[in-house]
XYZ file of C-alpha atoms in Angstrom:
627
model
C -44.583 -110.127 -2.368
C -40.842 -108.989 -2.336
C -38.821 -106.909 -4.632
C -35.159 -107.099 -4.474
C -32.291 -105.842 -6.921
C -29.588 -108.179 -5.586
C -31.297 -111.509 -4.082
C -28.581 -112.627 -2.033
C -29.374 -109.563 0.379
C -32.148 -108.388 2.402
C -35.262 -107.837 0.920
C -36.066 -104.206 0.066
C -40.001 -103.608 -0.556
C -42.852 -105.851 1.233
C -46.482 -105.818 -0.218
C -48.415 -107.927 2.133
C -52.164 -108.980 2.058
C -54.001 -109.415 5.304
C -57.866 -108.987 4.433
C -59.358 -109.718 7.556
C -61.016 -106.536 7.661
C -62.828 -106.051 4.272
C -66.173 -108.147 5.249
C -66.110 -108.117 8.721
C -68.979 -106.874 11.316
C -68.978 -103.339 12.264
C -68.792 -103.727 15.874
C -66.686 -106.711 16.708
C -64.808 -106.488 20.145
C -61.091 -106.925 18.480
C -61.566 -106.673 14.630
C -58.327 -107.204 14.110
C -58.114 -110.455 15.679
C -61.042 -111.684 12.962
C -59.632 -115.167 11.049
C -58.463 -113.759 7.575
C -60.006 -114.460 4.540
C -57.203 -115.929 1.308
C -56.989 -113.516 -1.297
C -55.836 -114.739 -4.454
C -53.781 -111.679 -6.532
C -54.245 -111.422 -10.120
C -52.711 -108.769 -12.369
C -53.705 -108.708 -15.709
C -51.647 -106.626 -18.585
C -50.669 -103.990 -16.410
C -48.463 -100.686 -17.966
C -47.208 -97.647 -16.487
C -45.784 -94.863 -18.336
C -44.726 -91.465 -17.054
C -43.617 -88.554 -18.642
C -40.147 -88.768 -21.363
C -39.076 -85.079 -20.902
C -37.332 -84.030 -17.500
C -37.752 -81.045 -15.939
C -35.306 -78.199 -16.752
C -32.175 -76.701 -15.035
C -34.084 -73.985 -13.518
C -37.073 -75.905 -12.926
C -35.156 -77.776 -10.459
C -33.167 -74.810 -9.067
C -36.654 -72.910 -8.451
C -38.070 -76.115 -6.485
C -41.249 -76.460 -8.787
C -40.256 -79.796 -10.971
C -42.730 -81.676 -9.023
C -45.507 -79.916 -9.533
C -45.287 -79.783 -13.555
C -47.927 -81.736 -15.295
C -47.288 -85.362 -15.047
C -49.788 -86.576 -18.274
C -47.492 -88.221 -20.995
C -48.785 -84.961 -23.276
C -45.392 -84.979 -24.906
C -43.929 -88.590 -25.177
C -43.872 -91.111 -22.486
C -41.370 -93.901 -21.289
C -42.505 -97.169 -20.477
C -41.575 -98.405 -16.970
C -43.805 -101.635 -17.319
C -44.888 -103.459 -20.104
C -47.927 -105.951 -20.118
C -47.435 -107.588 -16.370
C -49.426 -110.414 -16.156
C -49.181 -112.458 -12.933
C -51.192 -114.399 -10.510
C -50.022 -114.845 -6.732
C -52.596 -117.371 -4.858
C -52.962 -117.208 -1.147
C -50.310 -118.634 1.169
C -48.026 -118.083 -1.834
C -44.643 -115.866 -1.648
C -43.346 -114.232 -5.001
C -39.790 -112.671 -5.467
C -39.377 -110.002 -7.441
C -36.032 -109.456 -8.950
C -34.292 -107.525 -11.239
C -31.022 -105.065 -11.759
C -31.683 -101.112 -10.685
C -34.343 -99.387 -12.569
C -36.368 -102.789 -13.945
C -39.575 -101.701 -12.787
C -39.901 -103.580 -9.437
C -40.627 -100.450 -7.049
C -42.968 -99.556 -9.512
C -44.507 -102.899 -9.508
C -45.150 -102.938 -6.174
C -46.211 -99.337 -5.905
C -48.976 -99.362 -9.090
C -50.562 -102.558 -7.534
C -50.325 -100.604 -4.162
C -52.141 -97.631 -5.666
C -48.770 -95.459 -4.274
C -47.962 -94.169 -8.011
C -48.353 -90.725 -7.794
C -47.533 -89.942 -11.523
C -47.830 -91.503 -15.155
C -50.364 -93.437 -16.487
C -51.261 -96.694 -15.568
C -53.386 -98.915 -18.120
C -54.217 -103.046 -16.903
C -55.844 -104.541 -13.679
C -54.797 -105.407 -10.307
C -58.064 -108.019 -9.047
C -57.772 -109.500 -5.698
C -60.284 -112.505 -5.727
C -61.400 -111.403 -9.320
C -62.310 -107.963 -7.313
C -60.423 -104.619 -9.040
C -58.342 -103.282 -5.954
C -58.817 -99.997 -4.642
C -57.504 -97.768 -2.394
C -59.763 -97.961 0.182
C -59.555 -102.199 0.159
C -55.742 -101.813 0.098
C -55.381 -99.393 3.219
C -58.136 -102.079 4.789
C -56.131 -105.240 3.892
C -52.370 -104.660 2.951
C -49.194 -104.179 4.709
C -46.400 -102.147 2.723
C -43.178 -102.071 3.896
C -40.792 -99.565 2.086
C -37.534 -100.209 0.263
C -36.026 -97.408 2.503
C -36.091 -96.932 6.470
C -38.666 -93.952 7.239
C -38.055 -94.036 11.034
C -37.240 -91.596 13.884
C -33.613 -92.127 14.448
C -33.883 -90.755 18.059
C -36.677 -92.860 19.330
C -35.457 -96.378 20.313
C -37.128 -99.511 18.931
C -39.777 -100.199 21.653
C -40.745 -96.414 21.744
C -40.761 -96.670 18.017
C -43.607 -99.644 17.985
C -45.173 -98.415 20.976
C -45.941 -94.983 19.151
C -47.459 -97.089 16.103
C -49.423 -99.781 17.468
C -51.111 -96.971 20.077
C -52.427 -95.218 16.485
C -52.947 -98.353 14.460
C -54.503 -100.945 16.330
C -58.066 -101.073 17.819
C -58.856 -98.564 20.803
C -60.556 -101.097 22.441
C -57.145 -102.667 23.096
C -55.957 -101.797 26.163
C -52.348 -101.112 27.766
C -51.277 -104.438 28.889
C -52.608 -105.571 25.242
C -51.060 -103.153 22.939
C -48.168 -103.264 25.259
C -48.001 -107.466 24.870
C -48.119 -106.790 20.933
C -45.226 -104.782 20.621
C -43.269 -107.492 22.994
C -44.687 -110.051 21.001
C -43.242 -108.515 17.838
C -39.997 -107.340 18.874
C -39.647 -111.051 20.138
C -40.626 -112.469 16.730
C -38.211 -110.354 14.808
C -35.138 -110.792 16.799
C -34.716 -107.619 18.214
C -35.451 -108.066 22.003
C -31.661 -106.992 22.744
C -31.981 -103.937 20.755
C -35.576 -103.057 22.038
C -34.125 -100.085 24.039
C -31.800 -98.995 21.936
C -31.842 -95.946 19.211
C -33.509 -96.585 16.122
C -30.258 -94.025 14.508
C -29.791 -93.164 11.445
C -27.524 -92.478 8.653
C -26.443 -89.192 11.469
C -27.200 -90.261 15.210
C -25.729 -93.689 16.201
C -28.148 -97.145 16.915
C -29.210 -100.198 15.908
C -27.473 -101.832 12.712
C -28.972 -101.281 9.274
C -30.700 -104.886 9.352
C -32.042 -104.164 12.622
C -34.161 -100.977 11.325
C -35.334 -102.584 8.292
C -36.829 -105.500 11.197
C -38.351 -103.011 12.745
C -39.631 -101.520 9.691
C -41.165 -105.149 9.061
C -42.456 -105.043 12.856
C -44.398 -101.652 12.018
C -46.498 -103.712 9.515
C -46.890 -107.131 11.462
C -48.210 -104.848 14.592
C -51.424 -104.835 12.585
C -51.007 -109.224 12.233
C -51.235 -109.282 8.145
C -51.861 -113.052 7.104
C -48.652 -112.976 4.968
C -45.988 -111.756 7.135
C -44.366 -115.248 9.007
C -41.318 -115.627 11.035
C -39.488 -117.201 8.303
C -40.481 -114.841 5.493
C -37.429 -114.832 3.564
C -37.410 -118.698 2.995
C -40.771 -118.874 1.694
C -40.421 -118.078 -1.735
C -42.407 -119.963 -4.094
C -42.399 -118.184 -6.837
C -39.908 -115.878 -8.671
C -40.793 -112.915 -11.192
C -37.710 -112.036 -13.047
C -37.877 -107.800 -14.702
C -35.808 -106.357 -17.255
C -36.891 -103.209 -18.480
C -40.457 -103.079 -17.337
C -40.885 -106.528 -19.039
C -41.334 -109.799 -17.743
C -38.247 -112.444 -18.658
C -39.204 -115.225 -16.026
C -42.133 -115.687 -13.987
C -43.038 -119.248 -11.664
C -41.567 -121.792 -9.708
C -38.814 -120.795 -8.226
C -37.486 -124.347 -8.176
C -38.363 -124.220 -11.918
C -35.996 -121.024 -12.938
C -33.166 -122.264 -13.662
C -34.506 -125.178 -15.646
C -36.130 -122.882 -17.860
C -32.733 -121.014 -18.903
C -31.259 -123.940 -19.443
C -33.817 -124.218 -21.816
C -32.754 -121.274 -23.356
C -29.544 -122.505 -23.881
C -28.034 -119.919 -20.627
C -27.463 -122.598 -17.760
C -26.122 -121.626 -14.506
C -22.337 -122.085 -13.759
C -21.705 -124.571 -10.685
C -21.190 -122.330 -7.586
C -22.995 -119.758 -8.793
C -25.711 -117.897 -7.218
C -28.581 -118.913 -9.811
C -30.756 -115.293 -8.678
C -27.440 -113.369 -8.861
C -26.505 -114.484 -12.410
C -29.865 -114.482 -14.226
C -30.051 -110.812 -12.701
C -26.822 -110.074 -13.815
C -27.553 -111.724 -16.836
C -30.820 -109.761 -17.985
C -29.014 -106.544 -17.021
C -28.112 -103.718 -19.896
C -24.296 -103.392 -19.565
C -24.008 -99.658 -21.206
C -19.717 -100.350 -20.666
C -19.586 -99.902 -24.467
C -21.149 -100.025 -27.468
C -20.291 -103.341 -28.312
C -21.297 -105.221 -24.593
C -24.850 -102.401 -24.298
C -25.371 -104.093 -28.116
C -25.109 -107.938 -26.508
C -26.932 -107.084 -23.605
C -29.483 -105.943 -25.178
C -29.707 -108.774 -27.836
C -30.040 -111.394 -24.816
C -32.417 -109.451 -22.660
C -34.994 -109.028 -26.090
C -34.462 -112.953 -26.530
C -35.507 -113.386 -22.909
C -38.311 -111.096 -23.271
C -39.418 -112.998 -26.800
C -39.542 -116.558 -25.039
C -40.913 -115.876 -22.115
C -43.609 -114.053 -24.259
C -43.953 -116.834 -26.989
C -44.559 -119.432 -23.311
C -47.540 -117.200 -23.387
C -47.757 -115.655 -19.701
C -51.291 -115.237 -19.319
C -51.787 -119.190 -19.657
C -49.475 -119.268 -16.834
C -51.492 -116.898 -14.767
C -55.160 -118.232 -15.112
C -53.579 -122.034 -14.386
C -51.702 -120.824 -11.416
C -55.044 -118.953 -10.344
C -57.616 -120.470 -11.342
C -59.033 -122.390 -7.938
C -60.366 -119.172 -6.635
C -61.534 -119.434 -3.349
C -64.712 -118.905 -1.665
C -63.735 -115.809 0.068
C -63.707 -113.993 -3.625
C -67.724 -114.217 -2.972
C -67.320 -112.761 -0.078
C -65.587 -109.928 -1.273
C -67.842 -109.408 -4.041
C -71.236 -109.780 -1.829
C -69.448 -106.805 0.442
C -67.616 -104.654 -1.819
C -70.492 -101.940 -2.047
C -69.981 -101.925 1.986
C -66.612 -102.069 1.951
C -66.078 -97.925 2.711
C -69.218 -97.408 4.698
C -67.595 -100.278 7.010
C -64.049 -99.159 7.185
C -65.499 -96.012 7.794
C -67.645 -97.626 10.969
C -64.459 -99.511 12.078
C -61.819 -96.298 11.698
C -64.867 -93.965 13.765
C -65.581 -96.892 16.610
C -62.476 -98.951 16.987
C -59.320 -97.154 16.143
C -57.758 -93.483 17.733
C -59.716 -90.441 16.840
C -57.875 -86.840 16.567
C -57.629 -86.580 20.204
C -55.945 -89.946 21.109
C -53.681 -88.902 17.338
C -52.860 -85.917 18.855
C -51.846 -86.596 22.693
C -49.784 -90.077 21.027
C -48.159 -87.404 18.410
C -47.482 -84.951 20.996
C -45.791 -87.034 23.346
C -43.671 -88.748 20.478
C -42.193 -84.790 19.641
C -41.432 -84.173 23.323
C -39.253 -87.489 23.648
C -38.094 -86.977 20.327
C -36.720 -83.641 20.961
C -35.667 -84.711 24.924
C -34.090 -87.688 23.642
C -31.595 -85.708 21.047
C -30.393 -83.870 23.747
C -26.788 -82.785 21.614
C -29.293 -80.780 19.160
C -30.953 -79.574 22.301
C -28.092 -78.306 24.263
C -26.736 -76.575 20.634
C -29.985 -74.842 20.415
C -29.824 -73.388 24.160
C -26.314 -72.581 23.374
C -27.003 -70.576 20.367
C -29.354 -68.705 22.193
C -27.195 -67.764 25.205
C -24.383 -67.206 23.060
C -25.716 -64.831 20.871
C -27.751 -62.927 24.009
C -24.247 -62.391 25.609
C -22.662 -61.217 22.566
C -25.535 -58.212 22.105
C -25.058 -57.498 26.315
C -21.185 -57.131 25.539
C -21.495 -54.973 22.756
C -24.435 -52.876 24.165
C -23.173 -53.299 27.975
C -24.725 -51.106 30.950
C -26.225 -48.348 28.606
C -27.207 -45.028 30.380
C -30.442 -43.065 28.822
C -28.087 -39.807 27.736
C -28.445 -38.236 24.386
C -25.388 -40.504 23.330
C -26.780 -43.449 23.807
C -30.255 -42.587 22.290
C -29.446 -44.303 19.196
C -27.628 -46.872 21.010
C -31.355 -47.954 22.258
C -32.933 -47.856 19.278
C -29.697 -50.186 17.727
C -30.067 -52.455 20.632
C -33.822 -53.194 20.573
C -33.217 -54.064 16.720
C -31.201 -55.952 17.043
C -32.760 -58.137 20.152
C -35.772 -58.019 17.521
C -34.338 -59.291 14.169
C -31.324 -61.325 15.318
C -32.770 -64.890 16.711
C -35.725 -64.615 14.377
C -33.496 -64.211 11.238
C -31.225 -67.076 12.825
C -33.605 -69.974 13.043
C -35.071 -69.994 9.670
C -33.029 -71.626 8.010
C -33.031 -74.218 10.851
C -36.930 -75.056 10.945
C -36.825 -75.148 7.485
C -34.250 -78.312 7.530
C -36.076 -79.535 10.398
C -39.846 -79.549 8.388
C -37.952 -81.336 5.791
C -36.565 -84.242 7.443
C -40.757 -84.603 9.237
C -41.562 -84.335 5.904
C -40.633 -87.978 5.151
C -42.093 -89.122 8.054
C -45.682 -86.836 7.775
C -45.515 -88.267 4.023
C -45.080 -92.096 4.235
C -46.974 -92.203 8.032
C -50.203 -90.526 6.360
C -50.105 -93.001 3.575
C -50.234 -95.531 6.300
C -53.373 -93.587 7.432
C -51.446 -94.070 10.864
C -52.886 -90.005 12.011
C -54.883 -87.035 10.425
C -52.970 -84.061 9.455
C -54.909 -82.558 11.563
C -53.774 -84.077 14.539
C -49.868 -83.829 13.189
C -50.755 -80.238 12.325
C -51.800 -79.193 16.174
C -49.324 -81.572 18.038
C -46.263 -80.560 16.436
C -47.008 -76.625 17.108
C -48.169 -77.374 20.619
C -44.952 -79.744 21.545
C -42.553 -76.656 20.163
C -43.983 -74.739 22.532
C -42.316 -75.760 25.530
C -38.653 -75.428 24.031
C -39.216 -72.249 21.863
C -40.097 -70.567 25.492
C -36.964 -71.992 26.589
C -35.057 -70.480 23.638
C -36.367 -67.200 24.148
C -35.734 -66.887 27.704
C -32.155 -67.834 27.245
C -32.485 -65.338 24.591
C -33.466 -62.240 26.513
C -32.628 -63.057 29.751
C -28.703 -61.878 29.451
C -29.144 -59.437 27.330
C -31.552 -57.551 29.344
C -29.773 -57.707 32.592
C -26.340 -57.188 30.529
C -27.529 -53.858 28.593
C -29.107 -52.110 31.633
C -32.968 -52.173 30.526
C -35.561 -50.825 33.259
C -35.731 -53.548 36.001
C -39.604 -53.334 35.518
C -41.707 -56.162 35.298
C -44.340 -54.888 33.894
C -41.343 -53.809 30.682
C -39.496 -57.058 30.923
C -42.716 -59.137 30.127
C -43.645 -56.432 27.039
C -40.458 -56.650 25.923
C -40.449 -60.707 26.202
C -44.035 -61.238 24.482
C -42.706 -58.598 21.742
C -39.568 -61.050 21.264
C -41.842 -64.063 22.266
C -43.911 -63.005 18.998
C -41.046 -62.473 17.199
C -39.734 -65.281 17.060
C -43.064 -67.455 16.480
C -43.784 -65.312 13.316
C -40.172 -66.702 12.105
C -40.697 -70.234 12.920
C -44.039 -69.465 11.564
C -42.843 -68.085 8.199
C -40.090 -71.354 8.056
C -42.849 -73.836 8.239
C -44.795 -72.438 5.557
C -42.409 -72.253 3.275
C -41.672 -75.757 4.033
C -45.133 -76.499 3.357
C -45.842 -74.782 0.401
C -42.729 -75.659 -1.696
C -41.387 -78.842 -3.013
C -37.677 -78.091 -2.040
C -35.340 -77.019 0.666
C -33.829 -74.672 -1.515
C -37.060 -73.250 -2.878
C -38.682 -72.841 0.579
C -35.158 -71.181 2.029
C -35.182 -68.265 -1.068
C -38.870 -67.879 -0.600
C -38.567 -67.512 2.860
C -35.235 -65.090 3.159
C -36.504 -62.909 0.365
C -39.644 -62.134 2.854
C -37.597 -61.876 5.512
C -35.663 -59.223 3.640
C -38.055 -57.256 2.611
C -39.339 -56.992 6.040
C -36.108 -56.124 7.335
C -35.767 -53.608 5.329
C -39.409 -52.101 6.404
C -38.351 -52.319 9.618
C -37.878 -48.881 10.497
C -34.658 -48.733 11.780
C -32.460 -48.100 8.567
C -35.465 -46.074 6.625
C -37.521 -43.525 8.236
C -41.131 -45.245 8.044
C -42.270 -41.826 6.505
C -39.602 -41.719 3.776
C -41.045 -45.527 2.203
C -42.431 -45.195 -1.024
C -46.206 -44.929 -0.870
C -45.955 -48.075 -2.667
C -43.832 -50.009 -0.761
C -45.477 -49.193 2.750
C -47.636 -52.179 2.321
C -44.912 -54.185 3.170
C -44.184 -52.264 6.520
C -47.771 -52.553 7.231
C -47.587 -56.691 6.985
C -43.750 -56.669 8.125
C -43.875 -58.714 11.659
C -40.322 -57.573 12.245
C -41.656 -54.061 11.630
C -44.327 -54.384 14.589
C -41.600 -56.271 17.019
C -39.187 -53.373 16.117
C -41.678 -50.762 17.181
C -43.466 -52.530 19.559
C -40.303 -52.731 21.780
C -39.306 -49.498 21.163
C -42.421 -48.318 22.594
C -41.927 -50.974 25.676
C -38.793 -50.303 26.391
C -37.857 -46.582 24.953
C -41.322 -44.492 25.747
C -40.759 -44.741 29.433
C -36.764 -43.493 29.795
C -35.831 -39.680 30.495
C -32.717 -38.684 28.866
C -30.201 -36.533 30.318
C -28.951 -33.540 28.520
C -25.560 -33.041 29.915
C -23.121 -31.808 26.938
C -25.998 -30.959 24.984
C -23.819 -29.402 22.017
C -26.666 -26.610 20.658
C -29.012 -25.173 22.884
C -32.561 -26.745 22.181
C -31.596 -29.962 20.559
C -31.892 -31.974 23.893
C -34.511 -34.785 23.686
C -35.475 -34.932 27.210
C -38.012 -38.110 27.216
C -38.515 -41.641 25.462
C -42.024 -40.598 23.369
C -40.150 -37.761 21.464
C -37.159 -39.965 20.629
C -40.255 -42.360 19.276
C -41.030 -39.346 17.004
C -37.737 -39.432 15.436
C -38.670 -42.986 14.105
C -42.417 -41.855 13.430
C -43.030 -45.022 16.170
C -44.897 -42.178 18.034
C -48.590 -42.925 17.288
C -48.496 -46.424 17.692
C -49.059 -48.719 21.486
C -47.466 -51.950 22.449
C -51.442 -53.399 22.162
C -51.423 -52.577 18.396
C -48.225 -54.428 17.802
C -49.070 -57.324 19.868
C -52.106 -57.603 17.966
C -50.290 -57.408 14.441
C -47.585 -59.904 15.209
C -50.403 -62.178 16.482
C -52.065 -61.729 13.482
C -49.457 -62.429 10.904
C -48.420 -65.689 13.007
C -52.166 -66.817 12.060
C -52.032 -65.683 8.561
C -48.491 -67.810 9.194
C -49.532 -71.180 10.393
C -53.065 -71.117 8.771
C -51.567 -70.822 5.475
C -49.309 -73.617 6.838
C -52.404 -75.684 7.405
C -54.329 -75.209 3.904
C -50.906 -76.205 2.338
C -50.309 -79.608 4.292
C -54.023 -80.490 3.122
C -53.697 -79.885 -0.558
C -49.935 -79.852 -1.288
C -48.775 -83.175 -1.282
C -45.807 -83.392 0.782
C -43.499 -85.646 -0.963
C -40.089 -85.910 0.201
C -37.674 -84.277 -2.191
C -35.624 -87.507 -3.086
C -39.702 -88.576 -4.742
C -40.471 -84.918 -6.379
């Protein structure tokens, strides 16, 4: 099945049926090689309504639209309106209709992808009501836009799906002949090696990425998908407003307007002027008024030809597989259950495939890279300029203290705002790839901290190297690497703090305010521009949890406690501070060790990332253009 708003171009949303895998034997040696069954679709009287009122001005501004109640409490709209269809096997339907007619929506309820609203009717496949679990075992769903890794190029792209979706008992040369087989099919065997791109970063053309969108789907061989896909329709479904106005032969539409007294002009794209034609023209009062008048005639005939008659005589040969089905359906979970545990990736084939997929990801956008590095260095060579070749004398005490702040707030506070973006754009990918079932969010969860690894220790060595050298801190090893892990920490807590926000809250802007305002308050806690002492008692909480707080004092402590200080020009007799633990004093840092803040920054990156980890299991991560 096909959805498509203008017909004439390339189809936008795929629903395909493939249910080979619904019936089968727990144990065969490909499974996804079994023959496939037909399955006959049948919707009967199928609504969806969602809620009328919007959310509020500030209700978007504050990020938290999406997660208001989405029960039609106070007055509902209708997006469709008593569907009734029946697609048999080896059949192709187009479904068409002007923007906002209810075709996503179509195709989404009958994939069980609505995530809001209230859906009344029934979707049967072989006179079987559909579920989730016999959809994700037996239906391909390609999306109306591209969700792809725009650095990755087409073969990586395929490669990285068809090592997660198809059988583990497939092995390299297999999977590897699979993806060939499919680029092949599709066309795309001189692109293979180039970019996927995107809308940003420059690759294949816009036709080419909705192929290999296609190609995702017919890795996993779904009966419906066939070389020439976009000349098989048979049948046409015609939307306006939620509501059927045409559904059948396609060779029969434009006989049937006729009928109607609305015949196609001569050189005139028949799809392009019955969509056109069943499309609300709000350009005034006077055309919205006409527009209207012809789409509720439309709507009237087509009911009065009495759709559901339609339906059961285009459906009502069922074939044998529908017993099948039936005999199996009370086995259907425990076997997709056997076949998911025996024959596909577990969490440690999800993770390495999802780890290596980051690492080229990141490698591959090298310009992003080589920014990043620069940031880094630039901003480490800025602090060694300012604070160049200081000398422990009682001018410069405060100097030290300024300096270590600095090192300890500056790069953390910087790349907030950055992860944030970046969790946002995964976010499309983490959404639509686990509705695939393609990985757990498990595996996601551990292979995207553990491929940041290698580049954030990158970033921080660019970070501290210059700066060290450059400002004249003790050529100690055993203080460089206390100072690193203090900045090390650091910065971990930030890109910590970033991804939680990301997680927890529906919007960029919502997760950068939540995030900044606890970075504030931390900075403020700090130490350096309040005497810990002199916080109100109830405000030290916050310096207690403050991770910049801990990487403030913990480097001071690293770095400080083992200078002497010279006292030449002392300007009052007795005021000298000779060493580094009684210029800790003077910043009440004097009780504390560099284990204690080691151990707190650790801690808070836990309390971090684990928080980061409930939130990807039970908020849903929808992409902010589907809030």
């Amino acid at each position: 099945m096909a959805a498509s708003g203008e017909p004439h171009q390339q189809v936008h949303n795929t629903l395909s049926l493939k249910s080979g895998h619904i019936a089968v034997h727990p144990e065969p040696k490909h499974p996804i090689k079994e023959p496939h069954q037909a399955i006959d679709v049948h919707v009967e009287k199928l609504s969806y309504q969602v809620p009328r009122h919007p959310a509020t001005w500030w209700q978007h501004k504050l990020g938290i639209h999406s997660l208001l109640p989405t029960r039609c409490v106070d007055g509902c709209r209708v997006v469709l309106d008593n569907v009734t269809f029946t697609v048999r096997s080896g059949q192709m339907l187009a479904i068409l209709g002007s923007s906002g007619s209810g075709k996503t929506s179509l195709l989404d309820v009958m994939a069980c992808r609505n995530k809001t609203g209230e859906v009344t009717g029934e979707v049967l496949l072989n006179g079987v009501p559909r579920t989730s679990a016999m959809l994700n075992a037996c239906a391909a769903y390609v999306r109306q836009d591209d969700r792809l890794m725009a650095t990755l190029t087409v073969r990586e792209t395929l490669m990285f799906v068809a090592q997660l979706k198809l059988p583990k008992t497939f092995s390299k040369e297999e999977t590897k002949a699979r993806v060939d087989s499919v680029i092949s099919e599709l066309g795309l065997v001189e692109a293979a090696d180039t970019r996927v791109g995107s809308a940003e970063v420059r690759g294949v053309s816009g036709g080419e990425r909705r192929r290999v969108s296609i190609g995702i789907q017919m890795l996993i061989d779904p009966s419906e998908f066939r070389s020439n896909i976009f000349e098989l329709f048979d049948l046409v479904m015609l939307l306006s407003g939620g509501r059927m106005v045409y559904f059948g032969k396609a060779s029969n539409m434009v006989s049937y307007f006729t009928r109607l007294n609305y015949p196609c002009p001569e050189l005139t794209n028949p799809c392009d002027y019955y969509v056109d034609l069943t499309t609300i023209d709000p350009t005034s009062d006077e055309t919205e008024r006409t527009s209207k008048d012809v789409v509720r005639h439309f709507q009237q005939a087509f009911h009065l030809d009495d759709p559901s008659e339609v339906a059961v005589n285009s459906g009502n040969d069922v074939s044998s597989s529908s017993l099948k089905i039936k005999a199996s359906i009370a086995q259907a979970h425990d076997v997709e259950a056997a076949m998911s545990q025996d024959h596909f990736p577990g969490l440690q084939r999800q993770f390495s495939v999802l780890f290596r997929r980051w690492m080229l990801s990141e490698i591959e956008d090298y310009p992003l890279l080589a920014i990043r590095c620069a940031q880094a260095l630039a901003m480490s060579v800025m602090l060694g300029v300012v604070y160049w070749q200081m000398h422990p004398d009682q001018k410069t005490i405060r100097d030290h203290f300024g300096l270590l702040y600095m090192i300890s707030v500056m790069y953390p506070y910087l790349i907030i705002i950055d992860i944030i973006e970046s969790c946002f754009k995964e976010r499309r990918l983490l959404y639509f790839e686990s509705q695939d079932n393609l990985y757990s969010i498990e595996a996601y969860y551990f292979a995207k901290i553990a491929s940041d690894l290698p580049f954030h220790s990158l970033y921080v060595t660019l970070y501290i190297l210059p700066v060290y050298l450059m400002a004249n801190m003790p050529l100690d090893p055993a203080v460089f690497f206390q100072v690193f892990a203090m900045v090390y920490l650091s910065v971990l807590c930030s890109r910590g703090l970033a991804m939680m926000s990301a997680s927890l809250l529906p919007t960029f802007q919502a997760s950068a305010f939540f995030a900044q305002t606890f970075f504030s308050l931390f900075i403020m806690s700090a130490g350096f521009f309040i005497n810990l002492e002199n916080i109100l008692s109830e405000f030290k909480w916050i310096s207690v949890i403050s991770y910049l707080r801990w990487g403030f004092q913990g480097l001071c402590m690293a770095e400080i406690r083992p200078l002497n200080f010279t006292c030449e020009g002392e300007a009052m007799p007795g005021t000298c501070v000779h060493d580094g633990g009684t210029a800790l004093e003077m910043y009440s840092f004097g009780d504390g060790s560099t284990w204690q803040a080691l151990t707190a920054l650790g801690a808070s990156l836990v309390v971090f990332l684990g928080i980061k980890f409930v939130a990807l299991k039970l908020v849903p991560q929808t992409p902010e253009e589907h809030s």
